C-alpha cells in the first residue's frame, strides 16, 4: 500500500523542480505563495495493490488451494502450485484437462483497509485483465460483472463497501466455453465460427482470444485466469487513468491513407489534415504522398532520400487524449504535458464526477524522427502527463476555465505558459515513450496496370515490408515472459525483418511487446481481435467491442512502431466460406458492415484518425471513403489490397504458383518442430510422423499428408517409421523433422525471393509477412521459431531471403535460369555475381563466369537470364552432377552466397560427408564461436545444441564445400558453459536422410 500526503511547500518545490524541469516559472511562483484555497488540506492518494502469490483458488468442488498467482492462470497454478495436473502440453494432456475449462474458478484474497486508507472520497478498482466472464465481489457484494478478456476494467466502488480491517475480494470466473455456447443459443440465428479441428465451438460469441478455443496450430484449453494486475485506488480529487497520442505532421496534407477512394469528399481524418494545407507547398506535397518509390532509374537516389527526410522533419502536432477520473463534480485541475526537455504545455481543466476525456495538443517544431530498422535510428521521446488538482475558490476556477487565453499566456509553440494558479504537488503522473514518424498507406493507380498499389510510406520513404505474423506465444498468456517476447522479436530483427503483424485471432500484446518493437524499429500491423469467423452483433457484443477498441487503440497509440490498424483477420473472406440453411448470405454481410464499418471503424477513427485503417485482411480496399464503400468481391484477387496466399496442392518450390500480389500479408506451409522441442512432451512411442500423438497434435486438416506429398516431389521419400530399435526410430523421426524444415525453407525462399524481386517490376509487390513467426506449443505448424525458442531452418533462410542485399534465382517454365539482385539499401550499389558450377560429388569447381550489376537504392534488377542448357554447355556438368553457386559482392564490400539446385534432390547422388566441429570457443559469456568443416559437399548443414533453446547460430542450413571452414557464432540469452555447450552440439546434412 502506498500513501502520499501533501508535503510542505519546500518539498513540493523540489518535486516540482524535478518533475517540471522545463516548466514553468509560474508554477513555482504559485507554490511560493502557498496553498491558495487549499488551506494546507491533505491531498491524499491511496493505492492497495492486490497482485501476488497469495490468492486462494477454488472450483467450488474438489479443488481448493492457496498460493495462486495474480496475474496468473488456472491451468498453470493447478500444475505448479496445487499439483493437481501435470504439464498441460505433455502428450495428450490437452484432452485430459478439458474439464478445467468447464468449471467456475473463484480467486479470493483478503486485504486490509485502515482508517487512513478509508478516508478518500472515491475508490476505483482496476483489473488490467480478467479472462473472461466473471463476477467481482467485495465483502460479498457484487461490484461488477465482466465479459471481455480484451478490456481493462475500471470499477467505481462505494466507500461503504469496505470495512475497517480485513476485507475480501472474490473473482468468480465462469466457463468461457459455456458462456459462448449460451450466447450462441440465445442468438436469433446461426453465426458460424471458425470450426478448427479439436476446438471448442462458438469462440466468436465471446470476447476472448479466438485461438484460446483451439486453432489449426494450437490447443483448445479455453484457459481461465487473471491476465493483468489488480489495484485499488482511493482519491479525493482526480487521477490520470490512461492516455493516448496521435500525431499529425504539418507539411502539407498527409492523410494516413492515400487512395482514389479518398477523392471527392474528405474523410474525418483528411479534414483534420486540411487545416495544415493552407501553407501551400503543393509540389513537396505531391512527392510526400507518393513516397520515394523504389526503382532502378538513373535519378539521384541520395538526393531523393535526403528530400524525403527533409519533408518528414516538419513540425508535428501530438494530439493527446487523456482519460481522467474525478472524485467529484466541478474538480478543477491543471494537466501538464511535457515531452522530454523539448516542449511542454499546461491545460486548465474542469472535471465532472467519474470518467472524463480530455484532449490537448503539443507541438514539436523539428522532431527527431523515428525510423524502422534498416532506415535510420529509433529516436524516442518521453511524454509525461501530470495532473494537478486545483484547490481554489469555485469562483476563481470558473473564471479561469471560462477565461479565453490571453496572448501573454501562450508561448510561440502554442503551449500555455501563464494560465494556471497552480499550487499543489504533482498529484498523479503517467509517462510513456513515443516516437515521431509519419505513415501513409498508399493505394494508387499504377502505370499500365489494373488495380492499385498497396504499400507503406514512412517519413516519406516507400518501405518494403519484410516480416512474419505473430500469434500468442503461449496458450497460457500470463506465462509469456518479457525475455521470451524479447527473444522472439530480437530473432525477427536478426532475420532482417522490419515488420510483424499481430494477428487478430489472439490477444492485444502487453506493453513490453510494443516497447521492444519501438526500440528495435520493428513495424507493427496491429489487428483488432477477430478472426476467421462471422460475428454476432447483439447489444452486449457491440458494446464490449466499442469499449475494447477505444481502450486498446488509445493504449497502443503512443507506439510509433504501429503503422496500421486492421479491423480483423479474414472475416470478410469468411463471408464466402459458409452456407447456412435458412440464413441468407446478405444477413452476414449486413452484420459485417455494422460491426466492422459502423462500430469498429468509428471507434478506431475516434481514438486515432492519423494512422491507416483497413477493416479486414485480406481485403480489396475501398471504392469510396465517404461514404465508406468497400470494393466487395473476391478477396483472393491480386490487383487490389493485400493477399493471403495458401496453396497446399501445387509444388511450393515452383515460382509459377505465386501470385503477382501487391502485398502478401500471409503465406505459408507447415513443418515439424525439431526433435529437441518435441522431447519434453513426448515419449519414444510418439516418435514417428504418423504416430497417434503426431496425428493428435496436427490440427491442420490433411496437414501431414500435404507434407508427405511435397516431400515426395523433391526428396528421397521420408524414412520408414516403425522399428523396434528405439535409437533408429529416434533418428528417423529426427530426420523427418529436419526434412520437413528443409522443405519449408525452400518453399518460403522460392516465394519470398520472388515477391521481393517483383517490387522492381509491374506487380509492385511491396511487402511479405509470412505465416507464422512463432508457436503456441509443440506441434506441426507454419512457424519459423519453435515454442521452445529454437529457430527452425526456415528462420535461418529468412535471414538470407530478407537480407538487404540479396542474390536470388529461379528457373522458368522454358528452362531458363534467371538471376536477380535485390536491394533494400538506401544507396545505389554496383558489383558482380560470380556464377560457379560445382560438382555434387566433390565440390570441385567446374566452370565459372562473372556478371556485373548495378542496382538503384531500394531496387531490384535481373542480371542474368539464359537457358540452363547454355549454362551447362560451357561445362562438363549435367543438372544432376553440378549445382550453381552464386557469389555476390558489391563494390562497397557486401557479400552473399546463394545456390541454385537445378535437379530434384531425390535425383542427385550425394556423397556422404563427414562434418567435423573443428573448434568451439567463447567470445563472451553468451556468445560462442563454432567452426565446422566437411570432408565433401554437405547440403543443408544443420547444427544444433541440445541444451540451449533460446539462442541462435549466425547461420544454419547452409551448403558447405570441402575447401571451406564455416565460422559460426551462437548467441544465447543465458550464459554458456563452454564444455557443456561443446558437448551438446550435433550436426546433420541432407545426405543423412538418404
Ligand atoms: C491464415 C491465418 C490463420 C491460420 C493460417 C494457417 O488464414 O489467418 O487463421 O492459422 O492461415 O491456416
PDB file of N, CA and C in Angstrom, residues 3-6 38-45 119-120 236-237 391 427:
ATOM      1  N   UNK A   3       0.870   5.440   0.343  1.00  0.00           N
ATOM      2  CA  UNK A   3       0.057   6.612   0.661  1.00  0.00           C
ATOM      3  C   UNK A   3       0.922   7.851   0.567  1.00  0.00           C
ATOM      4  N   UNK A   4       0.437   8.819  -0.163  1.00  0.00           N
ATOM      5  CA  UNK A   4       1.171  10.074  -0.290  1.00  0.00           C
ATOM      6  C   UNK A   4       0.399  11.155   0.437  1.00  0.00           C
ATOM      7  N   UNK A   5       1.074  11.836   1.315  1.00  0.00           N
ATOM      8  CA  UNK A   5       0.459  13.019   1.909  1.00  0.00           C
ATOM      9  C   UNK A   5       1.099  14.259   1.329  1.00  0.00           C
ATOM     10  N   UNK A   6       0.388  15.321   1.427  1.00  0.00           N
ATOM     11  CA  UNK A   6       0.922  16.551   0.869  1.00  0.00           C
ATOM     12  C   UNK A   6       2.156  16.985   1.642  1.00  0.00           C
ATOM     13  N   UNK A  38      -6.370  25.869  -0.803  1.00  0.00           N
ATOM     14  CA  UNK A  38      -6.122  24.521  -0.335  1.00  0.00           C
ATOM     15  C   UNK A  38      -6.074  24.485   1.178  1.00  0.00           C
ATOM     16  N   UNK A  39      -5.702  25.608   1.750  1.00  0.00           N
ATOM     17  CA  UNK A  39      -5.702  25.730   3.185  1.00  0.00           C
ATOM     18  C   UNK A  39      -4.852  24.689   3.882  1.00  0.00           C
ATOM     19  N   UNK A  40      -3.822  24.176   3.199  1.00  0.00           N
ATOM     20  CA  UNK A  40      -2.958  23.172   3.820  1.00  0.00           C
ATOM     21  C   UNK A  40      -3.632  21.825   3.947  1.00  0.00           C
ATOM     22  N   UNK A  41      -4.777  21.633   3.315  1.00  0.00           N
ATOM     23  CA  UNK A  41      -5.504  20.369   3.396  1.00  0.00           C
ATOM     24  C   UNK A  41      -4.687  19.220   2.834  1.00  0.00           C
ATOM     25  N   UNK A  42      -5.052  18.021   3.222  1.00  0.00           N
ATOM     26  CA  UNK A  42      -4.293  16.863   2.791  1.00  0.00           C
ATOM     27  C   UNK A  42      -4.819  16.363   1.451  1.00  0.00           C
ATOM     28  N   UNK A  43      -3.915  16.330   0.491  1.00  0.00           N
ATOM     29  CA  UNK A  43      -4.268  15.706  -0.778  1.00  0.00           C
ATOM     30  C   UNK A  43      -3.779  14.292  -0.691  1.00  0.00           C
ATOM     31  N   UNK A  44      -4.656  13.375  -0.515  1.00  0.00           N
ATOM     32  CA  UNK A  44      -4.205  12.019  -0.247  1.00  0.00           C
ATOM     33  C   UNK A  44      -4.539  11.089  -1.404  1.00  0.00           C
ATOM     34  N   UNK A  45      -3.741  10.122  -1.514  1.00  0.00           N
ATOM     35  CA  UNK A  45      -3.954   9.120  -2.541  1.00  0.00           C
ATOM     36  C   UNK A  45      -3.608   7.780  -1.931  1.00  0.00           C
ATOM     37  N   UNK A 119     -10.262   6.999   4.074  1.00  0.00           N
ATOM     38  CA  UNK A 119     -10.746   8.373   4.184  1.00  0.00           C
ATOM     39  C   UNK A 119     -10.963   9.088   2.849  1.00  0.00           C
ATOM     40  N   UNK A 120     -10.770   8.369   1.740  1.00  0.00           N
ATOM     41  CA  UNK A 120     -10.911   9.048   0.443  1.00  0.00           C
ATOM     42  C   UNK A 120     -12.375   9.124   0.010  1.00  0.00           C
ATOM     43  N   UNK A 236      -9.367  11.711  -3.621  1.00  0.00           N
ATOM     44  CA  UNK A 236     -10.425  12.664  -3.305  1.00  0.00           C
ATOM     45  C   UNK A 236     -10.498  13.809  -4.297  1.00  0.00           C
ATOM     46  N   UNK A 237      -9.623  13.784  -5.289  1.00  0.00           N
ATOM     47  CA  UNK A 237      -9.660  14.824  -6.318  1.00  0.00           C
ATOM     48  C   UNK A 237      -9.776  14.162  -7.684  1.00  0.00           C
ATOM     49  N   UNK A 391      -6.893  23.680  -5.911  1.00  0.00           N
ATOM     50  CA  UNK A 391      -7.772  23.960  -4.772  1.00  0.00           C
ATOM     51  C   UNK A 391      -8.015  25.461  -4.662  1.00  0.00           C
ATOM     52  N   UNK A 427       0.225  15.536  -8.530  1.00  0.00           N
ATOM     53  CA  UNK A 427      -0.660  14.638  -7.835  1.00  0.00           C
ATOM     54  C   UNK A 427      -0.667  13.250  -8.428  1.00  0.00           C
TER      55      UNK A 427
END
